[in-house]
Amino acid sequence: MENLNYIFFEDYKRLDRLCGELYNDSYGITHYIDDMKTKADMGYQYVPNWKYDLNTLVRLRHIRNHLAHSEGSFYENVCTKEDIDWVQSFYDRIMTRSDPLAILYQKLRMKNQKPKPAVNTGQTGRKKNIQKEKELSWMEIVLSVTVILAIVMI
């Protein structure tokens, strides 16, 4: 028989480490939750299922805390297969930049980008491409580094 609590706990730690790498601290999921709470007004407006994802993260953090701090909790039926699937799916969503915060940043960036009139700057196509490559946002860089670290760790 599989111990779902153990599998959940290990998958949760994996997700927590990934979030910790994104925020450069040891309270990864808590930091992610706090970030979602501070951006909730925009998140509700721009990201489908923002509230569901936030509430699920909070609920799963409570399950993790119960497992970590309550004696004998691993012998109880604390979590479900669906909880494990959700944690694994959320990990994948962060890795593919389809998690709530990544979607919010993408939508806000698109909203703030206004079409610029075409101006002949005399730059060649190659120079324009180099300039565009330099304009990566800090979040894209952090996520890229995280993906590389995750691949190296596997």
Short mmCIF file of C-alpha atoms in Angstrom, two decimals:
data_model
loop_
_atom_site.label_atom_id
_atom_site.label_comp_id
_atom_site.label_asym_id
_atom_site.label_seq_id
_atom_site.Cartn_x
_atom_site.Cartn_y
_atom_site.Cartn_z
CA MET A 1 0.00 0.00 0.00
CA GLU A 2 1.29 3.44 -0.91
CA ASN A 3 1.59 5.94 1.86
CA LEU A 4 -0.03 8.96 0.23
CA ASN A 5 1.06 11.20 3.09
CA TYR A 6 4.72 10.42 2.46
CA ILE A 7 4.41 10.94 -1.30
CA PHE A 8 2.55 14.22 -0.73
CA PHE A 9 5.14 15.40 1.79
CA GLU A 10 8.05 14.70 -0.58
CA ASP A 11 6.32 16.35 -3.54
CA TYR A 12 5.42 19.35 -1.39
CA LYS A 13 9.07 19.72 -0.31
CA ARG A 14 10.11 19.60 -3.96
CA LEU A 15 7.65 22.39 -4.81
CA ASP A 16 8.75 24.35 -1.75
CA ARG A 17 12.41 24.12 -2.85
CA LEU A 18 11.51 25.37 -6.33
CA CYS A 19 9.60 28.33 -4.91
CA GLY A 20 12.47 28.95 -2.50
CA GLU A 21 14.87 29.15 -5.43
CA LEU A 22 12.60 31.67 -7.15
CA TYR A 23 12.49 33.87 -4.08
CA ASN A 24 15.94 33.03 -2.75
CA ASP A 25 14.65 32.09 0.70
CA SER A 26 13.76 28.97 2.65
CA TYR A 27 10.00 29.69 2.91
CA GLY A 28 9.25 29.13 -0.76
CA ILE A 29 5.55 28.27 -0.86
CA THR A 30 4.76 30.66 1.98
CA HIS A 31 6.52 33.42 0.05
CA TYR A 32 4.61 32.47 -3.11
CA ILE A 33 1.31 32.56 -1.17
CA ASP A 34 2.19 35.94 0.35
CA ASP A 35 3.07 37.25 -3.11
CA MET A 36 -0.30 36.06 -4.45
CA LYS A 37 -2.10 37.72 -1.53
CA THR A 38 -0.39 41.07 -2.12
CA LYS A 39 -1.28 40.93 -5.82
CA ALA A 40 -4.77 39.51 -5.29
CA ASP A 41 -6.69 42.47 -6.75
CA MET A 42 -4.84 42.24 -10.05
CA GLY A 43 -4.74 38.44 -9.93
CA TYR A 44 -8.52 38.11 -9.62
CA GLN A 45 -8.88 40.47 -12.56
CA TYR A 46 -6.33 38.98 -14.95
CA VAL A 47 -5.78 35.32 -14.02
CA PRO A 48 -8.47 32.66 -14.27
CA ASN A 49 -8.66 30.42 -11.18
CA TRP A 50 -6.47 32.78 -9.11
CA LYS A 51 -8.66 32.32 -6.03
CA TYR A 52 -8.81 28.54 -6.43
CA ASP A 53 -5.02 28.26 -6.78
CA LEU A 54 -4.43 30.52 -3.79
CA ASN A 55 -6.91 28.68 -1.59
CA THR A 56 -5.51 25.31 -2.66
CA LEU A 57 -1.94 26.36 -1.86
CA VAL A 58 -3.04 27.53 1.59
CA ARG A 59 -4.98 24.30 2.22
CA LEU A 60 -2.08 22.12 1.11
CA ARG A 61 0.33 24.11 3.28
CA HIS A 62 -1.92 23.32 6.25
CA ILE A 63 -1.78 19.61 5.36
CA ARG A 64 2.02 19.80 5.13
CA ASN A 65 2.22 21.56 8.50
CA HIS A 66 -0.05 18.95 10.08
CA LEU A 67 2.16 16.15 8.75
CA ALA A 68 5.34 17.89 9.87
CA HIS A 69 4.24 18.91 13.36
CA SER A 70 1.64 16.42 14.59
CA GLU A 71 2.71 13.15 16.14
CA GLY A 72 1.51 10.07 14.30
CA SER A 73 0.01 12.11 11.47
CA PHE A 74 1.65 9.98 8.78
CA TYR A 75 -0.50 7.06 9.97
CA GLU A 76 -3.74 9.00 9.37
CA ASN A 77 -5.40 9.59 5.99
CA VAL A 78 -4.47 13.26 5.76
CA CYS A 79 -4.16 13.85 2.02
CA THR A 80 -5.58 12.40 -1.18
CA LYS A 81 -4.19 11.33 -4.53
CA GLU A 82 -5.78 14.50 -5.95
CA ASP A 83 -3.71 16.61 -3.52
CA ILE A 84 -0.55 14.90 -4.76
CA ASP A 85 -1.57 15.37 -8.39
CA TRP A 86 -2.26 19.06 -7.77
CA VAL A 87 1.15 19.65 -6.15
CA GLN A 88 2.89 17.89 -9.05
CA SER A 89 0.85 19.84 -11.58
CA PHE A 90 1.59 23.15 -9.88
CA TYR A 91 5.32 22.33 -9.95
CA ASP A 92 5.02 21.73 -13.70
CA ARG A 93 3.07 24.96 -14.13
CA ILE A 94 5.85 26.95 -12.49
CA MET A 95 8.44 25.24 -14.68
CA THR A 96 6.45 26.14 -17.82
CA ARG A 97 5.60 29.66 -16.65
CA SER A 98 1.89 28.89 -16.55
CA ASP A 99 1.45 29.39 -12.80
CA PRO A 100 -0.73 32.28 -11.53
CA LEU A 101 2.09 34.75 -10.85
CA ALA A 102 3.80 34.09 -14.18
CA ILE A 103 0.50 34.57 -16.02
CA LEU A 104 -0.13 37.79 -14.11
CA TYR A 105 3.32 39.17 -14.97
CA GLN A 106 2.83 38.23 -18.63
CA LYS A 107 -0.58 39.89 -18.85
CA LEU A 108 0.56 43.04 -17.05
CA ARG A 109 3.59 43.30 -19.31
CA MET A 110 1.41 42.92 -22.42
CA LYS A 111 -1.01 45.52 -21.07
CA ASN A 112 1.78 48.01 -20.41
CA GLN A 113 3.38 47.51 -23.82
CA LYS A 114 1.94 49.99 -26.25
CA PRO A 115 2.63 49.71 -29.94
CA LYS A 116 5.42 52.08 -30.88
CA PRO A 117 5.39 53.87 -34.18
CA ALA A 118 7.83 52.49 -36.71
CA VAL A 119 10.96 54.59 -36.71
CA ASN A 120 13.93 53.97 -38.94
CA THR A 121 16.84 53.94 -36.52
CA GLY A 122 19.28 52.74 -39.10
CA GLN A 123 19.82 49.53 -37.15
CA THR A 124 20.16 46.33 -39.06
CA GLY A 125 17.89 43.39 -38.31
CA ARG A 126 20.73 41.69 -36.42
CA LYS A 127 21.24 44.69 -34.13
CA LYS A 128 17.52 44.88 -33.41
CA ASN A 129 17.47 41.19 -32.45
CA ILE A 130 20.43 41.67 -30.11
CA GLN A 131 18.70 44.64 -28.49
CA LYS A 132 15.48 42.63 -28.00
CA GLU A 133 17.44 39.79 -26.41
CA LYS A 134 18.89 42.24 -23.87
CA GLU A 135 15.41 43.40 -22.86
CA LEU A 136 14.50 40.21 -20.96
CA SER A 137 12.70 40.92 -17.72
CA TRP A 138 14.24 39.83 -14.42
CA MET A 139 11.48 37.26 -13.94
CA GLU A 140 12.29 35.55 -17.23
CA ILE A 141 15.94 35.38 -16.21
CA VAL A 142 15.11 33.97 -12.77
CA LEU A 143 12.76 31.38 -14.26
CA SER A 144 15.33 30.40 -16.88
CA VAL A 145 17.98 29.90 -14.22
CA THR A 146 15.49 27.87 -12.17
CA VAL A 147 14.73 25.61 -15.12
CA ILE A 148 18.44 25.06 -15.69
CA LEU A 149 18.99 24.29 -11.99
CA ALA A 150 16.08 21.87 -11.98
CA ILE A 151 17.44 20.06 -15.02
CA VAL A 152 20.89 19.84 -13.47
CA MET A 153 19.43 18.50 -10.21
CA ILE A 154 17.52 15.75 -12.06
#
